[in-house]
Structures are given as C-alpha cells and as structure tokens.
PDB file of C-alpha atoms and ligand atoms in Angstrom:
ATOM      1  CA  MET R   1       5.015  -2.066  22.898  1.00  0.00           C
ATOM      2  CA  ALA R   2       2.936  -2.584  19.835  1.00  0.00           C
ATOM      3  CA  GLU R   3       3.499   0.334  17.190  1.00  0.00           C
ATOM      4  CA  PHE R   4       0.238  -0.530  15.511  1.00  0.00           C
ATOM      5  CA  ARG R   5      -3.370  -1.278  16.585  1.00  0.00           C
ATOM      6  CA  GLU R   6      -5.065  -4.121  14.822  1.00  0.00           C
ATOM      7  CA  GLU R   7      -8.702  -4.859  13.862  1.00  0.00           C
ATOM      8  CA  ARG R   8     -10.079  -7.540  11.782  1.00  0.00           C
ATOM      9  CA  ARG R   9     -13.434  -7.477   9.806  1.00  0.00           C
ATOM     10  CA  GLY R  10     -14.017 -10.727   8.005  1.00  0.00           C
ATOM     11  CA  SER R  11     -10.920 -11.543   5.760  1.00  0.00           C
ATOM     12  CA  THR R  12      -9.616  -7.733   6.299  1.00  0.00           C
ATOM     13  CA  GLU R  13      -7.287  -6.225   8.922  1.00  0.00           C
ATOM     14  CA  VAL R  14      -6.910  -2.679   9.536  1.00  0.00           C
ATOM     15  CA  TRP R  15      -3.475  -1.586  10.839  1.00  0.00           C
ATOM     16  CA  THR R  16      -3.556   1.756  12.326  1.00  0.00           C
ATOM     17  CA  ILE R  17      -0.021   3.227  12.971  1.00  0.00           C
ATOM     18  CA  ASP R  18      -0.362   4.074  16.758  1.00  0.00           C
ATOM     19  CA  GLY R  19       2.030   7.110  16.983  1.00  0.00           C
ATOM     20  CA  GLU R  20      -0.242  10.081  16.982  1.00  0.00           C
ATOM     21  CA  LYS R  21       2.062  12.399  19.155  1.00  0.00           C
ATOM     22  CA  ARG R  22       4.570  12.046  16.388  1.00  0.00           C
ATOM     23  CA  ARG R  23       2.128  12.186  13.602  1.00  0.00           C
ATOM     24  CA  ASN R  24       2.700   8.440  13.167  1.00  0.00           C
ATOM     25  CA  ALA R  25       6.293   8.884  11.806  1.00  0.00           C
ATOM     26  CA  ILE R  26       8.033   5.638  11.239  1.00  0.00           C
ATOM     27  CA  SER R  27      10.470   4.726  13.849  1.00  0.00           C
ATOM     28  CA  ARG R  28      12.996   1.919  13.735  1.00  0.00           C
ATOM     29  CA  ALA R  29      10.549  -0.126  16.141  1.00  0.00           C
ATOM     30  CA  ALA R  30       7.535   0.389  13.935  1.00  0.00           C
ATOM     31  CA  LEU R  31       9.389  -0.732  10.812  1.00  0.00           C
ATOM     32  CA  VAL R  32      10.498  -4.029  12.462  1.00  0.00           C
ATOM     33  CA  GLU R  33       6.975  -4.487  13.528  1.00  0.00           C
ATOM     34  CA  PHE R  34       5.584  -3.694  10.003  1.00  0.00           C
ATOM     35  CA  GLU R  35       7.989  -6.034   8.305  1.00  0.00           C
ATOM     36  CA  GLN R  36       6.798  -8.782  10.731  1.00  0.00           C
ATOM     37  CA  ARG R  37       3.234  -7.936  10.007  1.00  0.00           C
ATOM     38  CA  VAL R  38       3.758  -7.861   6.181  1.00  0.00           C
ATOM     39  CA  GLU R  39       5.468 -11.298   6.446  1.00  0.00           C
ATOM     40  CA  ARG R  40       2.590 -12.934   8.616  1.00  0.00           C
ATOM     41  CA  VAL R  41      -0.214 -12.092   6.245  1.00  0.00           C
ATOM     42  CA  SER R  42       1.733 -13.012   3.191  1.00  0.00           C
ATOM     43  CA  ARG R  43       2.631 -16.388   4.739  1.00  0.00           C
ATOM     44  CA  GLY R  44      -1.220 -17.382   5.564  1.00  0.00           C
ATOM     45  CA  HIS R  45      -4.392 -17.158   3.522  1.00  0.00           C
ATOM     46  CA  ALA R  46      -6.759 -15.839   6.263  1.00  0.00           C
ATOM     47  CA  THR R  47      -6.377 -12.125   5.343  1.00  0.00           C
ATOM     48  CA  ARG R  48      -7.223 -10.959   1.794  1.00  0.00           C
ATOM     49  CA  ALA R  49      -6.716  -7.344   2.424  1.00  0.00           C
ATOM     50  CA  VAL R  50      -4.965  -4.792   4.830  1.00  0.00           C
ATOM     51  CA  ILE R  51      -6.007  -1.388   5.360  1.00  0.00           C
ATOM     52  CA  LEU R  52      -3.115   0.833   6.385  1.00  0.00           C
ATOM     53  CA  THR R  53      -4.168   4.079   8.144  1.00  0.00           C
ATOM     54  CA  GLY R  54      -2.840   6.553  11.165  1.00  0.00           C
ATOM     55  CA  ALA R  55      -4.017   7.311  14.337  1.00  0.00           C
ATOM     56  CA  GLY R  56      -5.543  10.737  14.942  1.00  0.00           C
ATOM     57  CA  GLU R  57      -6.963  13.176  12.337  1.00  0.00           C
ATOM     58  CA  ARG R  58      -3.977  14.956  11.473  1.00  0.00           C
ATOM     59  CA  ALA R  59      -1.536  12.260   9.814  1.00  0.00           C
ATOM     60  CA  PHE R  60      -1.407   9.172   7.943  1.00  0.00           C
ATOM     61  CA  CYS R  61       2.277   9.002   8.553  1.00  0.00           C
ATOM     62  CA  ALA R  62       4.842  12.045   8.556  1.00  0.00           C
ATOM     63  CA  GLY R  63       7.535   9.871   7.084  1.00  0.00           C
ATOM     64  CA  ALA R  64      10.557   8.666   8.798  1.00  0.00           C
ATOM     65  CA  ASP R  65      11.068   9.506  12.606  1.00  0.00           C
ATOM     66  CA  LEU R  66      13.187  12.668  12.265  1.00  0.00           C
ATOM     67  CA  LYS R  67      13.872  12.917  15.875  1.00  0.00           C
ATOM     68  CA  GLU R  68      15.218   9.209  16.114  1.00  0.00           C
ATOM     69  CA  ARG R  69      17.245   9.935  12.660  1.00  0.00           C
ATOM     70  CA  ALA R  70      18.991  12.933  14.372  1.00  0.00           C
ATOM     71  CA  GLY R  71      20.618  10.479  16.617  1.00  0.00           C
ATOM     72  CA  MET R  72      21.341   7.651  13.871  1.00  0.00           C
ATOM     73  CA  SER R  73      24.792   7.183  12.022  1.00  0.00           C
ATOM     74  CA  GLU R  74      25.018   6.581   8.498  1.00  0.00           C
ATOM     75  CA  ALA R  75      25.206   3.210   8.703  1.00  0.00           C
ATOM     76  CA  ASP R  76      22.133   3.179  10.718  1.00  0.00           C
ATOM     77  CA  VAL R  77      20.229   5.245   8.013  1.00  0.00           C
ATOM     78  CA  ARG R  78      21.429   2.820   5.304  1.00  0.00           C
ATOM     79  CA  ALA R  79      20.418  -0.053   7.302  1.00  0.00           C
ATOM     80  CA  PHE R  80      16.716   1.611   7.985  1.00  0.00           C
ATOM     81  CA  LEU R  81      16.439   2.174   4.136  1.00  0.00           C
ATOM     82  CA  ALA R  82      17.251  -1.380   3.403  1.00  0.00           C
ATOM     83  CA  GLN R  83      14.627  -2.635   5.666  1.00  0.00           C
ATOM     84  CA  LEU R  84      12.137  -0.230   4.594  1.00  0.00           C
ATOM     85  CA  GLY R  85      12.804  -1.304   1.030  1.00  0.00           C
ATOM     86  CA  ARG R  86      12.432  -4.918   1.849  1.00  0.00           C
ATOM     87  CA  ALA R  87       9.254  -4.299   3.768  1.00  0.00           C
ATOM     88  CA  LEU R  88       7.411  -2.411   0.924  1.00  0.00           C
ATOM     89  CA  ARG R  89       8.715  -4.901  -1.677  1.00  0.00           C
ATOM     90  CA  ALA R  90       6.971  -7.632   0.379  1.00  0.00           C
ATOM     91  CA  MET R  91       3.749  -5.790   0.403  1.00  0.00           C
ATOM     92  CA  GLU R  92       3.956  -5.781  -3.476  1.00  0.00           C
ATOM     93  CA  ARG R  93       4.993  -9.494  -3.673  1.00  0.00           C
ATOM     94  CA  SER R  94       2.152 -10.365  -1.360  1.00  0.00           C
ATOM     95  CA  ASP R  95      -1.024 -11.937  -2.530  1.00  0.00           C
ATOM     96  CA  CYS R  96      -2.793  -9.871  -0.103  1.00  0.00           C
ATOM     97  CA  VAL R  97      -4.195  -6.648  -1.156  1.00  0.00           C
ATOM     98  CA  PHE R  98      -2.983  -3.404   0.603  1.00  0.00           C
ATOM     99  CA  ILE R  99      -5.083  -0.355   0.729  1.00  0.00           C
ATOM    100  CA  ALA R 100      -3.618   2.922   2.122  1.00  0.00           C
ATOM    101  CA  ALA R 101      -6.513   4.880   3.868  1.00  0.00           C
ATOM    102  CA  ILE R 102      -4.663   8.349   4.078  1.00  0.00           C
ATOM    103  CA  ASN R 103      -6.424  10.223   6.941  1.00  0.00           C
ATOM    104  CA  GLY R 104      -4.024  13.403   6.999  1.00  0.00           C
ATOM    105  CA  ALA R 105      -0.716  14.096   6.050  1.00  0.00           C
ATOM    106  CA  ALA R 106       1.526  11.449   4.246  1.00  0.00           C
ATOM    107  CA  LEU R 107       4.575  12.969   3.746  1.00  0.00           C
ATOM    108  CA  GLY R 108       8.190  11.539   2.570  1.00  0.00           C
ATOM    109  CA  GLY R 109       8.326   8.119   3.869  1.00  0.00           C
ATOM    110  CA  GLY R 110       4.376   8.214   4.445  1.00  0.00           C
ATOM    111  CA  THR R 111       3.704   8.755   0.789  1.00  0.00           C
ATOM    112  CA  GLU R 112       6.062   6.037  -0.011  1.00  0.00           C
ATOM    113  CA  LEU R 113       4.086   3.703   2.096  1.00  0.00           C
ATOM    114  CA  ALA R 114       1.156   4.692   0.312  1.00  0.00           C
ATOM    115  CA  LEU R 115       2.874   4.097  -2.979  1.00  0.00           C
ATOM    116  CA  ALA R 116       3.749   0.541  -2.205  1.00  0.00           C
ATOM    117  CA  CYS R 117       0.069  -0.044  -1.459  1.00  0.00           C
ATOM    118  CA  ASP R 118      -2.384  -1.310  -4.395  1.00  0.00           C
ATOM    119  CA  PHE R 119      -4.740   1.299  -3.676  1.00  0.00           C
ATOM    120  CA  ARG R 120      -4.910   4.696  -2.375  1.00  0.00           C
ATOM    121  CA  VAL R 121      -7.917   6.215  -0.565  1.00  0.00           C
ATOM    122  CA  ALA R 122      -7.811   9.606   0.775  1.00  0.00           C
ATOM    123  CA  ALA R 123      -9.863  11.845   3.244  1.00  0.00           C
ATOM    124  CA  PRO R 124     -10.767  15.369   2.072  1.00  0.00           C
ATOM    125  CA  THR R 125      -7.929  16.553   4.600  1.00  0.00           C
ATOM    126  CA  ALA R 126      -5.087  14.318   3.097  1.00  0.00           C
ATOM    127  CA  GLU R 127      -1.980  15.870   1.805  1.00  0.00           C
ATOM    128  CA  LEU R 128       0.625  13.963   0.096  1.00  0.00           C
ATOM    129  CA  GLY R 129       4.375  14.870  -0.697  1.00  0.00           C
ATOM    130  CA  LEU R 130       7.699  13.877  -1.166  1.00  0.00           C
ATOM    131  CA  THR R 131       9.355  16.437   0.630  1.00  0.00           C
ATOM    132  CA  GLU R 132      12.931  15.036   1.173  1.00  0.00           C
ATOM    133  CA  VAL R 133      14.829  17.380  -1.056  1.00  0.00           C
ATOM    134  CA  GLN R 134      13.796  20.135   1.306  1.00  0.00           C
ATOM    135  CA  LEU R 135      15.650  18.211   3.967  1.00  0.00           C
ATOM    136  CA  GLY R 136      18.923  17.577   1.900  1.00  0.00           C
ATOM    137  CA  ILE R 137      18.033  14.059   1.059  1.00  0.00           C
ATOM    138  CA  ILE R 138      15.921  12.108  -1.639  1.00  0.00           C
ATOM    139  CA  PRO R 139      13.208   9.766  -1.316  1.00  0.00           C
ATOM    140  CA  GLY R 140      14.993   6.681  -0.218  1.00  0.00           C
ATOM    141  CA  GLY R 141      11.845   4.343   0.097  1.00  0.00           C
ATOM    142  CA  GLY R 142      11.252   3.877  -3.383  1.00  0.00           C
ATOM    143  CA  GLY R 143       9.510   7.309  -4.206  1.00  0.00           C
ATOM    144  CA  THR R 144      11.618   8.302  -7.113  1.00  0.00           C
ATOM    145  CA  GLN R 145      10.809   4.950  -8.833  1.00  0.00           C
ATOM    146  CA  ARG R 146       7.168   4.176  -7.729  1.00  0.00           C
ATOM    147  CA  LEU R 147       5.802   7.873  -8.204  1.00  0.00           C
ATOM    148  CA  PRO R 148       6.804   8.082 -11.968  1.00  0.00           C
ATOM    149  CA  ARG R 149       5.390   4.712 -12.578  1.00  0.00           C
ATOM    150  CA  LEU R 150       2.372   5.688 -11.116  1.00  0.00           C
ATOM    151  CA  VAL R 151       1.634   9.330 -12.474  1.00  0.00           C
ATOM    152  CA  GLY R 152       4.517   9.913 -15.108  1.00  0.00           C
ATOM    153  CA  PRO R 153       7.839  11.229 -14.975  1.00  0.00           C
ATOM    154  CA  ALA R 154       6.840  14.797 -15.473  1.00  0.00           C
ATOM    155  CA  ARG R 155       4.452  14.898 -12.719  1.00  0.00           C
ATOM    156  CA  ALA R 156       6.821  12.958 -10.484  1.00  0.00           C
ATOM    157  CA  LYS R 157       9.436  15.553 -11.036  1.00  0.00           C
ATOM    158  CA  ASP R 158       6.951  18.240 -10.329  1.00  0.00           C
ATOM    159  CA  LEU R 159       6.388  16.853  -7.089  1.00  0.00           C
ATOM    160  CA  ILE R 160       9.792  15.461  -6.067  1.00  0.00           C
ATOM    161  CA  LEU R 161      12.027  18.357  -7.293  1.00  0.00           C
ATOM    162  CA  THR R 162       9.793  20.950  -5.738  1.00  0.00           C
ATOM    163  CA  GLY R 163       9.180  19.064  -2.480  1.00  0.00           C
ATOM    164  CA  ARG R 164       5.690  20.484  -2.749  1.00  0.00           C
ATOM    165  CA  ARG R 165       2.521  18.833  -0.999  1.00  0.00           C
ATOM    166  CA  VAL R 166      -0.736  18.119  -2.958  1.00  0.00           C
ATOM    167  CA  ASN R 167      -4.082  18.025  -1.446  1.00  0.00           C
ATOM    168  CA  ALA R 168      -6.669  15.436  -1.992  1.00  0.00           C
ATOM    169  CA  ALA R 169      -8.234  16.880  -4.824  1.00  0.00           C
ATOM    170  CA  GLU R 170      -4.992  17.253  -6.905  1.00  0.00           C
ATOM    171  CA  ALA R 171      -3.925  13.594  -5.900  1.00  0.00           C
ATOM    172  CA  LEU R 172      -6.929  12.141  -7.143  1.00  0.00           C
ATOM    173  CA  ALA R 173      -6.846  14.196 -10.493  1.00  0.00           C
ATOM    174  CA  ILE R 174      -3.081  13.213 -11.404  1.00  0.00           C
ATOM    175  CA  GLY R 175      -3.803   9.393 -10.099  1.00  0.00           C
ATOM    176  CA  LEU R 176      -1.805   9.655  -7.205  1.00  0.00           C
ATOM    177  CA  VAL R 177      -4.835   8.399  -5.226  1.00  0.00           C
ATOM    178  CA  GLN R 178      -7.732   6.316  -6.560  1.00  0.00           C
ATOM    179  CA  ARG R 179     -10.752   7.238  -4.487  1.00  0.00           C
ATOM    180  CA  LEU R 180     -11.630  10.402  -2.514  1.00  0.00           C
ATOM    181  CA  ALA R 181     -13.822   9.513   0.614  1.00  0.00           C
ATOM    182  CA  PRO R 182     -16.585  11.955   1.934  1.00  0.00           C
ATOM    183  CA  GLU R 183     -15.660  13.528   5.258  1.00  0.00           C
ATOM    184  CA  GLY R 184     -15.829  11.100   7.974  1.00  0.00           C
ATOM    185  CA  ARG R 185     -16.083   8.044   5.770  1.00  0.00           C
ATOM    186  CA  LEU R 186     -12.581   7.123   5.059  1.00  0.00           C
ATOM    187  CA  LEU R 187     -12.570   3.594   6.424  1.00  0.00           C
ATOM    188  CA  GLU R 188     -16.071   2.804   5.075  1.00  0.00           C
ATOM    189  CA  VAL R 189     -14.900   3.541   1.630  1.00  0.00           C
ATOM    190  CA  ALA R 190     -11.538   1.694   2.203  1.00  0.00           C
ATOM    191  CA  HIS R 191     -13.734  -1.377   3.349  1.00  0.00           C
ATOM    192  CA  GLY R 192     -15.947  -1.149   0.592  1.00  0.00           C
ATOM    193  CA  LEU R 193     -13.084  -1.442  -1.743  1.00  0.00           C
ATOM    194  CA  ALA R 194     -11.569  -4.442   0.233  1.00  0.00           C
ATOM    195  CA  GLU R 195     -14.853  -5.981   0.104  1.00  0.00           C
ATOM    196  CA  GLN R 196     -15.286  -5.642  -3.769  1.00  0.00           C
ATOM    197  CA  VAL R 197     -11.931  -7.061  -4.287  1.00  0.00           C
ATOM    198  CA  GLY R 198     -12.439  -9.797  -1.552  1.00  0.00           C
ATOM    199  CA  ALA R 199     -15.514 -10.963  -3.459  1.00  0.00           C
ATOM    200  CA  ASN R 200     -13.623 -12.102  -6.099  1.00  0.00           C
ATOM    201  CA  ALA R 201     -11.296 -15.283  -6.681  1.00  0.00           C
ATOM    202  CA  PRO R 202      -8.386 -15.144  -4.596  1.00  0.00           C
ATOM    203  CA  LEU R 203      -5.981 -16.761  -6.997  1.00  0.00           C
ATOM    204  CA  ALA R 204      -7.013 -14.562  -9.808  1.00  0.00           C
ATOM    205  CA  VAL R 205      -6.833 -11.325  -7.811  1.00  0.00           C
ATOM    206  CA  ALA R 206      -3.136 -12.333  -6.761  1.00  0.00           C
ATOM    207  CA  ALA R 207      -2.438 -13.095 -10.269  1.00  0.00           C
ATOM    208  CA  ALA R 208      -3.738  -9.897 -11.731  1.00  0.00           C
ATOM    209  CA  LYS R 209      -2.030  -7.874  -9.225  1.00  0.00           C
ATOM    210  CA  HIS R 210       1.359  -9.556  -9.821  1.00  0.00           C
ATOM    211  CA  ALA R 211       0.869  -9.563 -13.626  1.00  0.00           C
ATOM    212  CA  ILE R 212       0.090  -5.832 -13.540  1.00  0.00           C
ATOM    213  CA  ASP R 213       3.216  -5.096 -11.194  1.00  0.00           C
ATOM    214  CA  GLU R 214       5.692  -7.357 -12.796  1.00  0.00           C
ATOM    215  CA  GLY R 215       4.647  -6.230 -16.465  1.00  0.00           C
ATOM    216  CA  LEU R 216       5.498  -2.591 -15.835  1.00  0.00           C
ATOM    217  CA  ALA R 217       9.012  -3.072 -16.094  1.00  0.00           C
ATOM    218  CA  LEU R 218       8.997  -5.415 -19.116  1.00  0.00           C
ATOM    219  CA  THR R 219       8.694  -4.742 -22.925  1.00  0.00           C
ATOM    220  CA  LEU R 220       5.142  -5.340 -24.278  1.00  0.00           C
ATOM    221  CA  ASP R 221       5.741  -8.643 -25.754  1.00  0.00           C
ATOM    222  CA  GLU R 222       7.602 -10.023 -22.510  1.00  0.00           C
ATOM    223  CA  ALA R 223       4.668  -8.375 -20.488  1.00  0.00           C
ATOM    224  CA  LEU R 224       2.154 -10.266 -22.302  1.00  0.00           C
ATOM    225  CA  ALA R 225       3.997 -13.510 -22.131  1.00  0.00           C
ATOM    226  CA  LEU R 226       3.978 -12.813 -18.467  1.00  0.00           C
ATOM    227  CA  GLU R 227       0.273 -12.480 -18.517  1.00  0.00           C
ATOM    228  CA  GLN R 228      -0.243 -15.941 -20.006  1.00  0.00           C
ATOM    229  CA  ARG R 229       2.263 -17.255 -17.469  1.00  0.00           C
ATOM    230  CA  HIS R 230      -0.234 -15.781 -14.704  1.00  0.00           C
ATOM    231  CA  TYR R 231      -3.306 -16.950 -16.531  1.00  0.00           C
ATOM    232  CA  GLU R 232      -2.075 -20.502 -16.300  1.00  0.00           C
ATOM    233  CA  LYS R 233      -2.259 -20.191 -12.516  1.00  0.00           C
ATOM    234  CA  VAL R 234      -5.939 -19.493 -12.746  1.00  0.00           C
ATOM    235  CA  LEU R 235      -6.646 -21.888 -15.766  1.00  0.00           C
ATOM    236  CA  ALA R 236      -5.853 -24.840 -13.482  1.00  0.00           C
ATOM    237  CA  SER R 237      -7.888 -23.611 -10.505  1.00  0.00           C
ATOM    238  CA  GLU R 238     -11.008 -24.924  -9.236  1.00  0.00           C
ATOM    239  CA  ASP R 239     -12.449 -21.458  -8.922  1.00  0.00           C
ATOM    240  CA  ARG R 240     -12.368 -20.909 -12.518  1.00  0.00           C
ATOM    241  CA  LEU R 241     -14.893 -23.987 -12.978  1.00  0.00           C
ATOM    242  CA  GLU R 242     -16.795 -22.537  -9.920  1.00  0.00           C
ATOM    243  CA  GLY R 243     -16.945 -19.149 -11.869  1.00  0.00           C
ATOM    244  CA  LEU R 244     -18.431 -20.844 -14.976  1.00  0.00           C
ATOM    245  CA  ALA R 245     -20.970 -22.966 -12.848  1.00  0.00           C
ATOM    246  CA  ALA R 246     -22.006 -20.130 -10.936  1.00  0.00           C
ATOM    247  CA  PHE R 247     -22.697 -18.021 -14.199  1.00  0.00           C
ATOM    248  CA  ALA R 248     -24.525 -20.830 -15.724  1.00  0.00           C
ATOM    249  CA  GLU R 249     -26.668 -21.515 -12.551  1.00  0.00           C
ATOM    250  CA  LYS R 250     -27.373 -17.614 -12.334  1.00  0.00           C
ATOM    251  CA  ARG R 251     -25.904 -17.693  -8.347  1.00  0.00           C
ATOM    252  CA  PRO R 252     -23.317 -15.985  -7.055  1.00  0.00           C
ATOM    253  CA  PRO R 253     -19.739 -17.809  -6.774  1.00  0.00           C
ATOM    254  CA  GLY R 254     -18.644 -19.534  -3.862  1.00  0.00           C
ATOM    255  CA  PHE R 255     -14.529 -19.142  -4.332  1.00  0.00           C
ATOM    256  CA  ARG R 256     -12.385 -21.132  -2.235  1.00  0.00           C
ATOM    257  CA  GLY R 257      -8.966 -19.985  -3.253  1.00  0.00           C
ATOM    258  CA  ARG R 258      -7.779 -23.321  -5.138  1.00  0.00           C
TER     259      ARG R 258
HETATM  260  N1  COA X   1       9.421  12.693  12.866  1.00  0.00           N
HETATM  261  C1  COA X   1       9.407  12.905  14.304  1.00  0.00           C
HETATM  262  N2  COA X   1       8.478  13.761  14.654  1.00  0.00           N
HETATM  263  C2  COA X   1       7.752  14.249  13.749  1.00  0.00           C
HETATM  264  C3  COA X   1       7.568  14.244  12.430  1.00  0.00           C
HETATM  265  C4  COA X   1       8.685  13.251  12.009  1.00  0.00           C
HETATM  266  N3  COA X   1       8.686  12.971  10.701  1.00  0.00           N
HETATM  267  N4  COA X   1       6.552  14.831  12.139  1.00  0.00           N
HETATM  268  C5  COA X   1       5.919  15.596  12.899  1.00  0.00           C
HETATM  269  N5  COA X   1       6.714  15.354  14.122  1.00  0.00           N
HETATM  270  C6  COA X   1       6.160  15.695  15.390  1.00  0.00           C
HETATM  271  C7  COA X   1       6.720  17.110  15.648  1.00  0.00           C
HETATM  272  O1  COA X   1       8.095  17.425  15.901  1.00  0.00           O
HETATM  273  C8  COA X   1       5.965  17.610  16.791  1.00  0.00           C
HETATM  274  O2  COA X   1       6.422  17.042  17.980  1.00  0.00           O
HETATM  275  P1  COA X   1       6.443  17.866  19.455  1.00  0.00           P
HETATM  276  O3  COA X   1       4.955  17.851  19.849  1.00  0.00           O
HETATM  277  O4  COA X   1       7.376  17.214  20.218  1.00  0.00           O
HETATM  278  O5  COA X   1       6.877  19.532  18.985  1.00  0.00           O
HETATM  279  C9  COA X   1       4.479  16.688  16.738  1.00  0.00           C
HETATM  280  O6  COA X   1       4.878  15.377  15.753  1.00  0.00           O
HETATM  281  C10 COA X   1       3.358  17.456  16.008  1.00  0.00           C
HETATM  282  O7  COA X   1       3.865  17.840  14.691  1.00  0.00           O
HETATM  283  P2  COA X   1       3.182  19.354  14.271  1.00  0.00           P
HETATM  284  O8  COA X   1       3.917  19.987  13.207  1.00  0.00           O
HETATM  285  O9  COA X   1       2.896  20.373  15.366  1.00  0.00           O
HETATM  286  O10 COA X   1       1.755  19.024  13.874  1.00  0.00           O
HETATM  287  P3  COA X   1       0.718  19.435  12.785  1.00  0.00           P
HETATM  288  O11 COA X   1      -0.444  18.391  12.925  1.00  0.00           O
HETATM  289  O12 COA X   1       0.648  20.827  12.965  1.00  0.00           O
HETATM  290  O13 COA X   1       1.623  19.149  11.486  1.00  0.00           O
HETATM  291  C11 COA X   1       2.742  17.580   9.757  1.00  0.00           C
HETATM  292  C12 COA X   1       1.735  17.649  11.020  1.00  0.00           C
HETATM  293  C13 COA X   1       3.112  16.068   9.502  1.00  0.00           C
HETATM  294  C14 COA X   1       2.100  18.085   8.800  1.00  0.00           C
HETATM  295  C15 COA X   1       4.183  18.296  10.146  1.00  0.00           C
HETATM  296  O14 COA X   1       4.616  17.786  11.279  1.00  0.00           O
HETATM  297  C16 COA X   1       5.125  18.135   9.185  1.00  0.00           C
HETATM  298  O15 COA X   1       5.201  18.724   8.202  1.00  0.00           O
HETATM  299  N6  COA X   1       6.135  17.166   9.615  1.00  0.00           N
HETATM  300  C17 COA X   1       7.297  16.981   8.640  1.00  0.00           C
HETATM  301  C18 COA X   1       7.131  15.848   7.819  1.00  0.00           C
HETATM  302  C19 COA X   1       8.095  15.673   6.988  1.00  0.00           C
HETATM  303  O16 COA X   1       8.845  16.508   6.389  1.00  0.00           O
HETATM  304  N7  COA X   1       8.522  14.402   6.761  1.00  0.00           N
HETATM  305  C20 COA X   1       9.486  13.951   5.666  1.00  0.00           C
HETATM  306  C21 COA X   1      10.435  13.140   6.139  1.00  0.00           C
HETATM  307  S1  COA X   1      11.646  12.651   4.947  1.00  0.00           S
END
C-alpha cells in the first residue's frame, strides 16, 4: 500500500505522508517509498519542487514509528538510520527544491525531515522539536548537525538537550522555519514559494542551492572557489543568454533548463 498521497500541479509535486492514525510517523515501508520517490524526482527534470506535508491536522510527522521500533533489533535500527540518512542526503543533493509544509507536530525524525528540506513553511498550529533525549536516544537523522547549521549551536543545544517543542512563532523567530502561513493557507503559501522558485532558471536554482549547501562545511576561500565552479555551469548555459535577451526586450524570460 502506498504510504504517500501524491498530487501534481505544473512542475510541483505534493507528497502527503498518508498515516494520519499514527500521526504520520515514518515506518520502514514509508521510508523505503520515500527514498524511491526522492530518487525518481532527482533523476528526471519534470519536477522542479516537492512539497512535503502530512495527512490530517494534527501532525506533519511524529518521527520514527515508535510502535514498529519497539519490535526492532539494534541492527534493524542501524539499518533504518542509514537509510534515513541516505534519503535525506539525496534530497540535499537533488536539483529539486524540497519544501516542508508543516501542518502540525514535527517531532524527532519529523523535524529532521523538515531540516533536510530547502524551505520550511509552518501552519500556525505547527510544533517542532528534537525530543529524542526524552526517549533515551539522540537525533539520528542528522538533527544534531543540520539544526546548528541552520539556527546556530547555542539555539540547537537549547532545543536538543532539553527536548522541548517550539511553536510556529518561536520557530519563525529563530529561523527554524522561513514562512508562517495564515490559518488554512499552508499549501497555498508553499505553492507560492514553489512557483516563485520555479519561475527562475532551473540550472541557476540548482547551482545556487548546491553552492550554499556545499559551501557551509568549507573555509571562506574554499567556499568562494566553489561558488565560481557553480557559476561556470550557468555561464555556459542557454538560459543565461535568454535571461539577458529577455531583459533587453523587456519581456519575461522563457527558461528551458539548458
Ligand atoms: N510512532 C508511532 N505511533 C505514534 C507516534 C509515533 N512516533 N506518535 C503518535 N503515535 C500514535 C499514538 O500512539 C496514538 O496511537 P493510538 O491511537 O493507537 O493510541 C496515535 O498516534 C495518536 O496519538 P496522540 O498522542 O493521541 O495524538 P495527538 O494528536 O494528541 O498528538 C503528537 C500527536 C505527535 C503530538 C503526539 O502523539 C506525540 O507527542 N507523539 C510522540 C512523538 C515523538 O516523541 N516523536 C519522536 C520520536 S524520536
């Protein structure tokens, strides 16, 4: 059975985790399907953006499926984490833009899923947290590394060592989410963001995404050299010439992704 519902609007896909009864917790089956989905959109060029959200109004994703976890061996847990790590990394390496539309609780792996997205948009009822230490574990899907890169080490410790949950307003204030959607308009705001990004040159968006992500782990000099390498990709593109022509002719550009 499919673990996600899928809808397409233009070049944007919406993936809804379809497990409302378990608050969209990630089972092994859901993770397998998720990894396949990320591989699929990353291979082709038809999908520019993916909006990830959860079924129902209570949760975006309540993290790992803790009921399933109770029956898993240590080796099973290791294998799950390795696959989760691969899938989240594949999102970051993908030319697609991933937008988390956080419609409720995003806890543990739910927040980690959102952290691996390029953008996080929150409903007023969203609640985020890396609650793992309350369960005797630590974030194992990249949370201890991606959260400090996003909000700084002090704020990351404030969240991870306490395990406390933050509401949408606090998440926005600390930069954990980028947009707060008015009530009932979460997907509209997420689609608006996807369309804004989608109007831009595909190669340029991908190069800029990777320049930002890859540069974070480098020294400034290395990172500036990296930026130039990514610039080379767009310098040689037809879309760069189209951008210049459209500017000169005072018309919107028609980018073709080459
Ligand atoms: N794994 C498996 N099942 C989960 C789950 C999880 N991570 N989170 C919630 N559920 C299940 C509950 O056990 C409950 O199942 P039941 O109906 O068989 O009792 C059902 O989802 C509804 O949960 P409930 O707590 O009643 O819903 P709520 O809407 O009041 O609260 C949450 C939703 C997500 C805020 C709350 O369930 C919660 O805090 N879950 C724990 C999440 C967590 O700590 N995740 C971190 C994992 S590292």
